Short mmCIF file of C-alpha atoms in Angstrom, two decimals:
data_model
loop_
_atom_site.label_atom_id
_atom_site.label_comp_id
_atom_site.label_asym_id
_atom_site.label_seq_id
_atom_site.Cartn_x
_atom_site.Cartn_y
_atom_site.Cartn_z
CA MET H 47 0.17 0.02 0.10
CA PRO H 48 1.28 3.67 -0.71
CA ALA H 49 2.64 5.11 2.09
CA ASN H 50 0.89 8.24 3.72
CA GLY H 51 -2.06 8.04 1.64
CA SER H 52 -0.43 8.56 -1.82
CA LYS H 53 -2.00 6.91 -4.64
CA ALA H 54 0.02 5.43 -7.56
CA ALA H 55 -0.76 6.85 -10.98
CA PRO H 56 -1.95 4.64 -13.93
CA THR H 57 0.70 2.81 -15.78
CA THR H 58 1.29 4.69 -19.23
CA LEU H 59 2.66 3.22 -22.71
CA SER H 60 5.99 5.04 -21.95
CA SER H 61 6.46 2.89 -18.79
CA THR H 62 5.66 -0.64 -20.39
CA LEU H 63 8.17 -0.23 -23.46
CA GLN H 64 11.28 -2.58 -23.62
CA ASN H 65 12.48 -0.50 -26.78
CA TYR H 66 12.30 3.04 -26.01
CA ASN H 67 14.35 6.28 -26.86
CA ALA H 68 13.49 9.29 -25.13
CA ALA H 69 14.67 11.53 -27.77
CA VAL H 70 12.46 9.76 -30.39
CA ASP H 71 9.80 10.01 -28.19
CA LEU H 72 9.86 13.65 -27.30
CA ILE H 73 10.59 14.67 -30.99
CA GLU H 74 8.27 12.43 -32.77
CA ARG H 75 5.21 13.16 -31.05
CA ASN H 76 5.58 16.78 -32.19
CA LEU H 77 6.87 16.40 -35.46
CA ALA H 78 3.70 14.80 -36.71
CA ALA H 79 1.32 16.97 -34.86
CA ARG H 80 2.76 20.49 -35.10
CA PRO H 81 5.76 20.69 -37.21
CA ASP H 82 5.55 24.42 -37.96
CA LYS H 83 5.06 25.56 -34.47
CA ILE H 84 7.78 27.21 -32.55
CA ALA H 85 9.53 25.04 -30.12
CA TYR H 86 12.25 27.32 -28.75
CA ILE H 87 13.09 30.85 -28.94
CA ASP H 88 16.52 32.03 -27.61
CA GLU H 89 19.13 34.92 -28.24
CA HIS H 90 19.51 33.92 -31.88
CA GLY H 91 15.84 33.66 -32.99
CA SER H 92 13.17 30.88 -32.80
CA THR H 93 13.09 26.95 -33.99
CA THR H 94 10.35 25.17 -35.04
CA TYR H 95 9.43 21.57 -34.24
CA SER H 96 10.58 20.59 -37.62
CA GLU H 97 13.82 22.56 -37.59
CA LEU H 98 14.37 21.15 -34.00
CA ALA H 99 13.97 17.62 -35.24
CA GLN H 100 16.58 18.32 -37.97
CA ARG H 101 19.22 19.81 -35.57
CA VAL H 102 18.64 16.87 -33.51
CA ASN H 103 19.35 14.38 -36.21
CA ARG H 104 22.18 16.58 -37.54
CA CYS H 105 23.62 16.53 -33.87
CA ALA H 106 23.35 12.90 -33.80
CA ASN H 107 25.09 12.29 -37.03
CA ALA H 108 27.96 14.74 -36.03
CA LEU H 109 28.62 12.97 -32.73
CA THR H 110 28.88 9.53 -34.42
CA GLY H 111 30.71 11.13 -37.12
CA LEU H 112 33.47 12.06 -34.65
CA GLY H 113 33.59 8.31 -33.56
CA LEU H 114 31.52 8.40 -30.64
CA ALA H 115 29.67 4.88 -30.28
CA LEU H 116 26.79 3.38 -28.38
CA GLU H 117 27.22 4.01 -24.48
CA THR H 118 30.12 6.24 -24.54
CA ARG H 119 29.72 9.68 -22.93
CA VAL H 120 29.93 13.14 -24.00
CA MET H 121 30.08 16.28 -21.90
CA LEU H 122 27.75 19.21 -22.34
CA CYS H 123 28.89 22.39 -20.64
CA LEU H 124 26.36 24.61 -22.54
CA THR H 125 24.35 27.95 -21.86
CA ASP H 126 20.69 27.77 -22.61
CA THR H 127 20.43 28.23 -26.25
CA VAL H 128 18.84 25.93 -28.86
CA ASP H 129 22.36 24.24 -29.10
CA PHE H 130 21.72 22.54 -25.44
CA PRO H 131 18.38 20.71 -26.50
CA SER H 132 19.94 19.81 -29.99
CA VAL H 133 22.88 18.29 -28.88
CA PHE H 134 21.50 16.58 -25.61
CA LEU H 135 18.76 14.93 -27.87
CA GLY H 136 20.81 14.20 -30.49
CA ALA H 137 23.35 12.33 -28.05
CA ILE H 138 20.45 10.30 -26.74
CA LYS H 139 18.82 9.54 -30.14
CA ALA H 140 22.46 8.10 -31.24
CA GLY H 141 22.52 6.12 -27.64
CA ILE H 142 25.26 8.32 -26.51
CA VAL H 143 25.14 9.25 -23.04
CA PRO H 144 25.11 13.10 -22.48
CA VAL H 145 26.65 14.24 -19.49
CA ALA H 146 25.19 17.95 -18.62
CA VAL H 147 27.23 19.85 -16.11
CA ASN H 148 26.99 23.05 -14.04
CA THR H 149 28.18 25.91 -16.17
CA LEU H 150 29.08 28.11 -12.88
CA LEU H 151 31.74 25.52 -11.83
CA THR H 152 35.86 25.82 -11.54
CA SER H 153 38.49 24.14 -13.80
CA GLY H 154 39.15 21.77 -10.76
CA ASP H 155 35.44 20.50 -10.79
CA TYR H 156 35.70 20.30 -14.65
CA ASP H 157 38.81 18.32 -14.43
CA PHE H 158 37.15 15.96 -11.97
CA MET H 159 34.04 15.34 -14.18
CA LEU H 160 35.97 14.79 -17.19
CA ARG H 161 38.00 12.00 -15.84
CA ASP H 162 35.37 10.39 -13.53
CA SER H 163 32.95 10.41 -16.59
CA ARG H 164 35.47 9.30 -19.18
CA ALA H 165 33.85 11.47 -21.62
CA GLN H 166 35.33 11.32 -24.95
CA ALA H 167 33.98 14.57 -26.22
CA LEU H 168 33.11 17.84 -24.72
CA ILE H 169 30.89 20.27 -26.35
CA VAL H 170 31.11 23.64 -24.81
CA SER H 171 29.79 27.10 -24.97
CA GLU H 172 32.31 29.55 -26.11
CA PRO H 173 32.09 31.87 -23.15
CA LEU H 174 32.59 28.92 -20.91
CA LEU H 175 35.90 27.53 -22.78
CA PRO H 176 38.30 29.57 -20.72
CA ALA H 177 37.64 27.44 -17.52
CA PHE H 178 38.58 24.30 -19.59
CA GLU H 179 41.92 25.54 -21.40
CA SER H 180 44.21 24.96 -18.51
CA ILE H 181 42.86 21.26 -18.03
CA LEU H 182 42.29 20.12 -21.84
CA GLY H 183 46.04 19.17 -22.29
CA ASP H 184 46.10 16.46 -19.59
CA GLN H 185 42.84 14.57 -19.92
CA PRO H 186 43.36 10.88 -20.45
CA PHE H 187 39.89 9.85 -22.04
CA LEU H 188 39.04 13.29 -23.65
CA LYS H 189 39.30 12.76 -27.56
CA TYR H 190 37.19 16.11 -29.15
CA VAL H 191 36.61 19.51 -28.31
CA VAL H 192 33.75 21.07 -29.97
CA VAL H 193 32.81 24.68 -29.24
CA SER H 194 29.17 26.31 -29.78
CA GLY H 195 30.01 30.02 -30.88
CA GLU H 196 31.95 31.82 -33.36
CA ASN H 197 35.20 31.76 -31.94
CA ALA H 198 36.33 28.05 -31.50
CA SER H 199 39.98 28.84 -30.54
CA GLY H 200 41.42 26.05 -32.54
CA HIS H 201 38.77 23.62 -31.67
CA ALA H 202 36.00 22.13 -33.84
CA ARG H 203 32.92 24.64 -34.35
CA LEU H 204 29.54 22.91 -33.53
CA ALA H 205 27.76 25.05 -36.18
CA GLU H 206 30.05 23.51 -39.06
CA LEU H 207 29.73 20.07 -38.04
CA VAL H 208 26.12 20.14 -37.83
CA GLU H 209 25.61 22.05 -40.89
CA ALA H 210 27.77 19.49 -42.85
CA ALA H 211 25.94 16.59 -41.27
CA ALA H 212 22.77 14.86 -42.74
CA ALA H 213 19.32 15.72 -41.67
CA ASP H 214 18.11 12.07 -41.50
CA PHE H 215 19.26 9.57 -38.51
CA LEU H 216 18.14 5.99 -37.61
CA ALA H 217 17.93 6.17 -33.95
CA ALA H 218 19.92 3.56 -31.82
CA PRO H 219 18.11 0.40 -30.52
CA THR H 220 18.04 1.74 -26.88
CA ARG H 221 15.68 0.07 -24.18
CA ALA H 222 13.63 1.43 -21.47
CA ASP H 223 16.27 0.82 -18.80
CA ASP H 224 19.45 1.84 -20.63
CA ALA H 225 21.36 4.76 -19.34
CA CYS H 226 20.04 7.89 -20.91
CA PHE H 227 22.08 10.96 -19.40
CA TRP H 228 23.79 12.05 -16.26
CA LEU H 229 23.72 14.77 -13.96
CA TYR H 230 26.19 15.44 -11.29
CA SER H 231 24.88 15.80 -7.74
CA SER H 232 27.02 17.40 -5.35
CA GLY H 233 27.95 15.49 -2.12
CA SER H 234 28.46 16.25 1.60
CA THR H 235 32.36 16.03 1.00
CA GLY H 236 32.22 18.28 -2.07
CA THR H 237 32.91 15.52 -4.38
CA PRO H 238 30.29 15.39 -7.23
CA LYS H 239 28.27 12.27 -7.90
CA GLY H 240 27.64 11.19 -11.40
CA THR H 241 23.78 10.35 -11.27
CA VAL H 242 22.76 8.02 -14.00
CA HIS H 243 19.04 8.46 -15.26
CA VAL H 244 17.43 5.88 -17.54
CA GLN H 245 15.49 6.15 -20.93
CA THR H 246 12.04 6.45 -19.33
CA SER H 247 12.51 8.81 -16.38
CA PRO H 248 12.17 12.26 -18.38
CA ILE H 249 8.95 11.39 -19.73
CA ARG H 250 7.68 10.09 -16.38
CA THR H 251 8.01 13.14 -14.79
CA ALA H 252 5.97 15.29 -17.39
CA GLU H 253 3.31 12.30 -16.97
CA LEU H 254 3.36 12.57 -13.35
CA TYR H 255 4.05 15.97 -12.56
CA ALA H 256 3.75 18.39 -15.58
CA GLN H 257 0.63 17.23 -17.04
CA PRO H 258 -1.56 16.71 -14.19
CA ILE H 259 -0.26 19.21 -11.51
CA LEU H 260 0.80 22.03 -13.61
CA GLY H 261 -1.74 21.51 -16.48
CA ILE H 262 1.05 22.23 -19.00
CA GLN H 263 -0.69 22.39 -22.39
CA GLU H 264 0.32 22.99 -25.84
CA ASN H 265 -0.63 26.42 -25.88
CA ASP H 266 1.69 27.39 -23.02
CA VAL H 267 4.86 29.64 -23.41
CA VAL H 268 7.49 28.28 -20.69
CA PHE H 269 10.04 30.26 -19.26
CA SER H 270 12.67 28.70 -16.68
CA ALA H 271 15.31 30.71 -14.76
CA ALA H 272 16.51 27.76 -13.58
CA LYS H 273 19.02 26.53 -16.26
CA LEU H 274 18.97 23.12 -18.55
CA PHE H 275 21.82 21.88 -16.82
CA PHE H 276 19.78 21.32 -13.52
CA ALA H 277 17.33 18.53 -12.98
CA TYR H 278 14.62 21.12 -12.30
CA GLY H 279 15.79 23.14 -15.45
CA LEU H 280 15.79 20.09 -17.60
CA GLY H 281 12.22 19.21 -16.85
CA ASN H 282 11.11 22.79 -16.86
CA ALA H 283 12.49 23.74 -20.37
CA LEU H 284 12.94 20.59 -22.15
CA THR H 285 10.94 17.63 -21.13
CA PHE H 286 7.72 19.42 -19.92
CA PRO H 287 7.28 21.47 -22.89
CA LEU H 288 8.23 18.87 -25.52
CA SER H 289 5.98 16.24 -23.88
CA VAL H 290 2.91 18.55 -24.99
CA GLY H 291 4.31 20.77 -27.77
CA ALA H 292 4.58 23.95 -25.73
CA THR H 293 7.06 27.03 -26.66
CA THR H 294 9.88 27.57 -24.54
CA VAL H 295 11.91 30.93 -24.05
CA LEU H 296 15.61 30.39 -23.03
CA LEU H 297 17.59 32.77 -21.49
CA GLY H 298 21.42 32.38 -22.25
CA GLU H 299 22.73 34.70 -19.93
CA ARG H 300 22.71 34.79 -16.13
CA PRO H 301 19.08 34.92 -14.82
CA ALA H 302 19.50 38.20 -13.05
CA PRO H 303 16.27 40.15 -12.22
CA ALA H 304 16.56 42.83 -15.18
CA ALA H 305 17.12 40.08 -17.76
CA VAL H 306 14.12 38.01 -16.17
CA CYS H 307 11.79 41.12 -16.04
CA ARG H 308 12.72 41.83 -19.89
CA VAL H 309 11.65 38.08 -20.76
CA LEU H 310 8.47 38.14 -18.61
CA ARG H 311 7.46 41.43 -20.46
CA GLN H 312 8.63 40.71 -23.97
CA TYR H 313 7.59 37.05 -24.46
CA ARG H 314 4.79 37.30 -21.74
CA PRO H 315 5.27 33.42 -20.55
CA THR H 316 2.27 31.62 -19.16
CA ILE H 317 4.54 29.27 -16.97
CA PHE H 318 7.47 30.57 -14.95
CA TYR H 319 9.83 28.52 -12.79
CA GLY H 320 12.27 30.03 -10.63
CA VAL H 321 13.69 29.69 -7.08
CA PRO H 322 13.18 31.37 -4.05
CA THR H 323 16.30 33.62 -3.85
CA LEU H 324 15.02 34.97 -7.62
CA TYR H 325 11.34 35.44 -6.45
CA SER H 326 12.69 37.70 -3.65
CA ALA H 327 15.16 39.57 -5.82
CA LEU H 328 12.19 40.14 -8.32
CA LEU H 329 9.83 41.64 -5.90
CA ALA H 330 12.44 43.85 -4.84
CA ASN H 331 13.17 45.01 -8.45
CA PRO H 332 11.50 48.19 -9.79
CA ASP H 333 11.49 46.61 -13.25
CA LEU H 334 9.22 43.83 -12.26
CA PRO H 335 6.01 44.38 -14.55
CA ARG H 336 2.63 44.92 -13.09
CA ARG H 337 -0.14 42.33 -13.18
CA GLU H 338 -1.62 43.60 -16.20
CA ASP H 339 1.62 43.43 -18.15
CA LEU H 340 2.24 39.66 -17.16
CA ASN H 341 0.43 36.55 -18.76
CA LEU H 342 1.28 34.16 -16.03
CA ARG H 343 -0.99 31.52 -15.03
CA ARG H 344 1.39 29.05 -13.35
CA CYS H 345 4.42 30.06 -11.07
CA VAL H 346 6.56 27.15 -9.60
CA SER H 347 9.68 27.21 -7.15
CA ALA H 348 11.84 24.49 -6.22
CA GLY H 349 15.57 23.82 -5.01
CA GLU H 350 15.29 25.60 -1.51
CA ALA H 351 12.30 26.17 1.06
CA LEU H 352 10.20 29.02 -0.10
CA PRO H 353 9.81 31.49 2.87
CA PRO H 354 5.90 31.90 3.11
CA GLU H 355 6.26 35.92 2.87
CA VAL H 356 7.87 35.45 -0.54
CA GLY H 357 4.90 33.59 -1.76
CA ARG H 358 2.15 35.77 -0.16
CA ARG H 359 3.67 39.21 -1.89
CA TRP H 360 4.28 37.43 -5.30
CA LEU H 361 0.59 36.57 -4.94
CA ALA H 362 -0.37 39.95 -4.21
CA HIS H 363 1.63 41.53 -6.90
CA THR H 364 0.96 38.95 -9.74
CA GLY H 365 -2.29 37.44 -8.93
CA VAL H 366 -0.56 34.00 -9.13
CA ASP H 367 0.27 31.39 -6.41
CA ILE H 368 3.83 30.08 -6.30
CA LEU H 369 3.51 26.35 -6.17
CA ASP H 370 6.57 25.35 -4.05
CA GLY H 371 7.62 21.69 -4.46
CA LEU H 372 10.42 19.39 -3.51
CA GLY H 373 12.62 17.60 -6.19
CA SER H 374 16.19 16.13 -6.35
CA THR H 375 18.79 15.23 -8.88
CA GLU H 376 18.41 11.41 -7.85
CA MET H 377 14.54 11.74 -8.45
CA LEU H 378 14.87 14.09 -11.68
CA HIS H 379 12.06 16.52 -10.72
CA ILE H 380 9.51 17.37 -8.15
CA PHE H 381 7.97 14.47 -6.41
CA LEU H 382 6.41 16.79 -3.40
CA SER H 383 4.23 19.84 -4.46
CA ASN H 384 1.61 22.12 -3.77
CA ARG H 385 -1.48 22.22 -6.12
CA PRO H 386 -3.45 24.72 -7.84
CA GLY H 387 -6.11 26.21 -5.56
CA GLU H 388 -4.65 24.21 -2.48
CA VAL H 389 -1.40 26.26 -1.85
CA ARG H 390 -0.14 26.27 1.85
CA TYR H 391 2.70 28.66 2.00
CA GLY H 392 5.43 27.45 4.43
CA THR H 393 4.87 23.73 3.24
CA SER H 394 6.04 21.60 0.11
CA GLY H 395 2.81 20.48 -0.23
CA LYS H 396 1.59 16.71 -0.72
CA PRO H 397 2.97 13.75 -2.59
CA VAL H 398 2.70 13.62 -6.45
CA PRO H 399 0.54 10.74 -7.21
CA GLY H 400 2.73 7.87 -8.54
CA TYR H 401 5.47 8.74 -5.79
CA ASP H 402 5.26 7.17 -2.27
CA ILE H 403 6.73 9.02 0.72
CA ARG H 404 7.75 8.04 3.84
CA LEU H 405 9.46 9.76 7.06
CA VAL H 406 11.53 7.28 9.06
CA ASP H 407 13.80 8.01 12.26
CA GLU H 408 17.63 7.47 12.68
CA HIS H 409 16.74 3.38 12.82
CA GLY H 410 14.85 3.52 9.58
CA ALA H 411 11.56 2.98 11.53
CA PRO H 412 8.24 5.27 10.39
CA VAL H 413 7.62 8.02 12.58
CA ALA H 414 4.21 9.31 13.34
CA LYS H 415 2.45 12.30 11.83
CA GLY H 416 3.32 15.39 13.71
CA GLU H 417 7.00 14.06 14.13
CA ILE H 418 10.19 14.79 12.29
CA GLY H 419 11.70 12.28 9.98
CA GLU H 420 13.98 11.96 7.16
CA LEU H 421 12.11 11.95 3.82
CA HIS H 422 12.59 8.82 1.71
CA VAL H 423 10.82 8.74 -1.71
CA ALA H 424 9.82 5.77 -4.27
CA GLY H 425 8.89 6.40 -7.81
CA PRO H 426 9.59 5.48 -11.48
CA THR H 427 12.04 8.44 -12.20
CA SER H 428 14.74 7.78 -9.50
CA ALA H 429 18.25 7.43 -10.47
CA ALA H 430 19.66 3.97 -11.35
CA PHE H 431 22.92 4.58 -9.43
CA TYR H 432 25.73 6.74 -8.74
CA TRP H 433 28.37 6.26 -11.33
CA ASN H 434 31.69 4.33 -9.99
CA ASN H 435 30.63 5.07 -6.44
CA ARG H 436 29.09 1.80 -5.04
CA GLU H 437 29.06 2.86 -1.34
CA LYS H 438 27.17 6.06 -1.88
CA SER H 439 24.76 4.31 -4.20
CA ARG H 440 24.04 1.78 -1.43
CA ASN H 441 23.45 4.30 1.10
CA THR H 442 21.30 6.48 -0.99
CA PHE H 443 19.25 3.89 -3.12
CA LEU H 444 17.41 1.39 -0.61
CA GLY H 445 15.65 -0.73 -3.04
CA SER H 446 12.58 0.88 -4.31
CA TRP H 447 13.26 3.91 -1.95
CA THR H 448 15.63 6.97 -2.23
CA ARG H 449 16.97 8.91 0.45
CA SER H 450 16.43 12.63 0.21
CA GLY H 451 18.63 13.80 2.89
CA ASP H 452 16.13 16.19 3.94
CA LYS H 453 14.28 16.28 7.31
CA TYR H 454 10.39 16.72 7.32
CA ILE H 455 7.27 16.68 9.17
CA GLU H 456 3.74 15.51 7.97
CA SER H 457 0.60 17.41 9.09
CA ASP H 458 -2.72 15.68 10.02
CA ASP H 459 -3.91 16.44 6.42
CA GLY H 460 -0.91 15.40 4.51
CA TYR H 461 1.12 18.40 3.95
CA PHE H 462 4.75 18.28 4.19
CA THR H 463 6.98 21.04 6.02
CA TYR H 464 10.87 21.13 5.70
CA CYS H 465 12.66 21.11 8.72
CA GLY H 466 16.12 21.00 7.62
CA ARG H 467 18.91 18.82 6.38
CA ALA H 468 20.09 15.15 7.75
CA ASP H 469 23.62 16.22 7.06
CA ASP H 470 25.22 19.57 6.88
CA MET H 471 24.59 20.46 3.13
CA LEU H 472 23.33 24.05 2.23
CA LYS H 473 21.00 25.05 -0.71
CA VAL H 474 22.20 28.43 -1.75
CA SER H 475 20.06 29.98 -4.61
CA GLY H 476 18.74 26.76 -5.40
CA ILE H 477 22.20 24.94 -5.59
CA TRP H 478 23.90 22.57 -3.33
CA VAL H 479 27.01 23.90 -1.40
CA SER H 480 29.16 21.78 0.65
CA PRO H 481 30.37 23.42 3.81
CA PHE H 482 33.31 21.23 4.10
CA GLU H 483 34.28 22.55 0.53
CA VAL H 484 34.06 26.40 1.72
CA GLU H 485 35.80 25.45 4.88
CA ALA H 486 38.84 24.01 3.01
CA ALA H 487 38.95 26.97 0.74
CA LEU H 488 38.94 29.22 3.89
CA ALA H 489 41.41 27.08 6.08
CA SER H 490 43.98 27.70 3.08
CA HIS H 491 44.44 31.35 3.56
CA PRO H 492 47.46 31.88 5.97
CA ARG H 493 45.65 34.11 8.36
CA VAL H 494 42.95 31.35 9.42
CA LEU H 495 43.63 28.91 11.75
CA GLU H 496 40.28 26.91 11.68
CA THR H 497 36.91 27.43 10.51
CA ALA H 498 33.12 26.13 10.28
CA VAL H 499 30.54 26.92 8.03
CA VAL H 500 26.67 26.89 8.65
CA GLY H 501 23.45 27.89 6.77
CA CYS H 502 22.04 31.37 8.07
CA ALA H 503 19.04 33.00 6.72
CA ASP H 504 19.27 36.43 5.20
CA GLU H 505 16.49 39.07 5.92
CA SER H 506 14.30 37.39 3.59
CA GLY H 507 14.22 34.13 5.13
CA LEU H 508 16.67 32.56 2.64
CA ILE H 509 19.89 30.37 3.45
CA LYS H 510 23.19 31.72 2.75
CA PRO H 511 26.42 30.23 3.84
CA LYS H 512 27.62 32.14 6.81
CA ALA H 513 31.65 31.53 8.11
CA PHE H 514 32.85 31.21 11.73
CA VAL H 515 36.64 31.78 11.95
CA VAL H 516 39.27 31.48 14.32
CA LEU H 517 42.38 33.59 13.25
CA ARG H 518 45.89 32.71 13.94
CA SER H 519 47.25 34.19 17.11
CA GLU H 520 49.29 36.55 15.31
CA THR H 521 46.94 37.71 12.58
CA PRO H 522 45.43 41.08 13.40
CA GLN H 523 41.53 41.55 12.58
CA THR H 524 42.01 44.43 10.15
CA PRO H 525 38.85 45.91 8.58
CA ASP H 526 39.36 44.63 5.42
CA LEU H 527 39.76 40.84 6.42
CA VAL H 528 36.02 40.08 5.82
CA ALA H 529 36.27 41.15 2.19
CA LEU H 530 39.69 39.44 1.68
CA LEU H 531 38.72 36.24 3.18
CA GLN H 532 35.64 36.16 0.92
CA GLN H 533 37.39 37.03 -2.44
CA HIS H 534 39.74 34.40 -1.32
CA VAL H 535 36.99 31.91 -1.21
CA LYS H 536 35.75 33.29 -4.83
CA ASP H 537 38.90 32.71 -6.28
CA ARG H 538 38.93 29.06 -5.34
CA LEU H 539 35.48 27.94 -5.78
CA ALA H 540 32.45 28.80 -7.74
CA PRO H 541 31.37 32.28 -6.78
CA TYR H 542 27.88 31.60 -5.32
CA LYS H 543 29.70 29.22 -2.48
CA TYR H 544 31.44 32.32 -0.85
CA PRO H 545 30.29 33.10 2.95
CA ARG H 546 27.98 36.09 3.05
CA TRP H 547 28.92 36.58 6.51
CA ILE H 548 32.38 36.09 8.18
CA GLU H 549 32.17 35.92 12.14
CA PHE H 550 35.54 35.90 14.14
CA VAL H 551 35.50 33.68 17.10
CA PRO H 552 38.22 32.81 19.62
CA GLU H 553 37.36 29.20 19.48
CA LEU H 554 34.80 26.74 17.91
CA PRO H 555 32.60 24.53 19.78
CA LYS H 556 33.69 20.73 19.82
CA THR H 557 32.91 17.51 21.08
CA ALA H 558 35.34 15.65 23.25
CA THR H 559 36.57 13.99 20.20
CA GLY H 560 37.27 17.13 18.62
CA LYS H 561 34.65 17.16 16.00
CA ILE H 562 32.84 20.68 15.52
CA GLN H 563 29.47 21.10 16.91
CA ARG H 564 27.81 22.79 14.08
CA PHE H 565 24.40 22.78 15.56
CA LYS H 566 25.50 25.18 18.32
CA LEU H 567 26.88 27.61 15.60
CA ARG H 568 23.51 27.41 13.89
#
């Protein structure tokens, strides 16, 4: 029986197929029904569904033309333009496994991912190429570098390879349980984990969440501020709209409030996906369009807990509720969500039908309603495993159940409220941050003796990293020291990971064995 009263969704065609290719499904369902409808709008123009189908085939031919074979990996480090869905789906159609990576990382992060995934090709947007230049000469598995952009710096240009490739392609004979794509999930130690998803997982997220919960339709125009390399953004701007033939607006640049306001005003999307930090920033921005200048009917938030006041202020300004929900890289998209007309701010809503939820104590025993427990989820979109990481796979994927690492409490009427993490990981602007990684960067500064990083709420109730630092005895506490240490972290890690506050303390609270007691700092 499903846990906590959630009901299993009916089995659909995609879940019963043995021979199945995700790209063929998402493309062919639109090619026959709406070939001339606009699928994507980006900074370069618009692409119809028939043009997208041809681009996907050309990308498949270009990748196989490089010598990439079935089940080999190709890393994608691409900004949000039509090149992303074209290459991503082209690889899948060819049976090649795309590994989509965060575009905000450092050279060291990319070096690890290239070696760990053993990707034989890298497809990278021109503005992101500098982050790879120092590591490309020492990659044992990488054979090809292809650049999306005008200046390829001596590498192959994606546009040229695609233009020279044929517009027809016979899909690889993939099966339902074959590896389809990877996403890297951050770990509590800062070491990323290659999360392997199978061919049927994308369409199942659309069938279980996007279509019944959001009610996404062919006439929708969707815009996701969360980028395509995120599990959240991948569903928002690729799987969901392609599943029904909607139109998607892509923003290649960083989703700063001014840029997001421009898209909301110019393209008038009907469905908008963001994260709490962005919603808060938009409400503080004078450029946020008035209600009468918007065309929104659905707004979605995930990635971190939505402060209730942000949701209420957004509703007051736009007339549209924010549907806050919980998803994960491991489950691919949202499995716990508020519903239209049933929003309860301060909660993550109720289980999405088709997913089972349980809350357990530290011994794995179920907890009663009203008690805090670690959230486990079971459903058809769970990742198969973490690549080359058996220990963490066995610790996360417990038979049909997947550990979320989140602490929740369930109300008597079935709403789930976030209570924190089971580990010390932080969600900052919707992106995981390991406190240990930030601590290591701070500790590498010669003035720092030791440090501890915890999450701290800002004035809007959003979590950001705060560092407690013990200085070396000979180090003076100068007025510029906070800014100096913050810059030190930014120089070594992705910028969003830097501590927003630094507090100097004489010592850190520790156990008798010397372990830092972060709960006391929190």
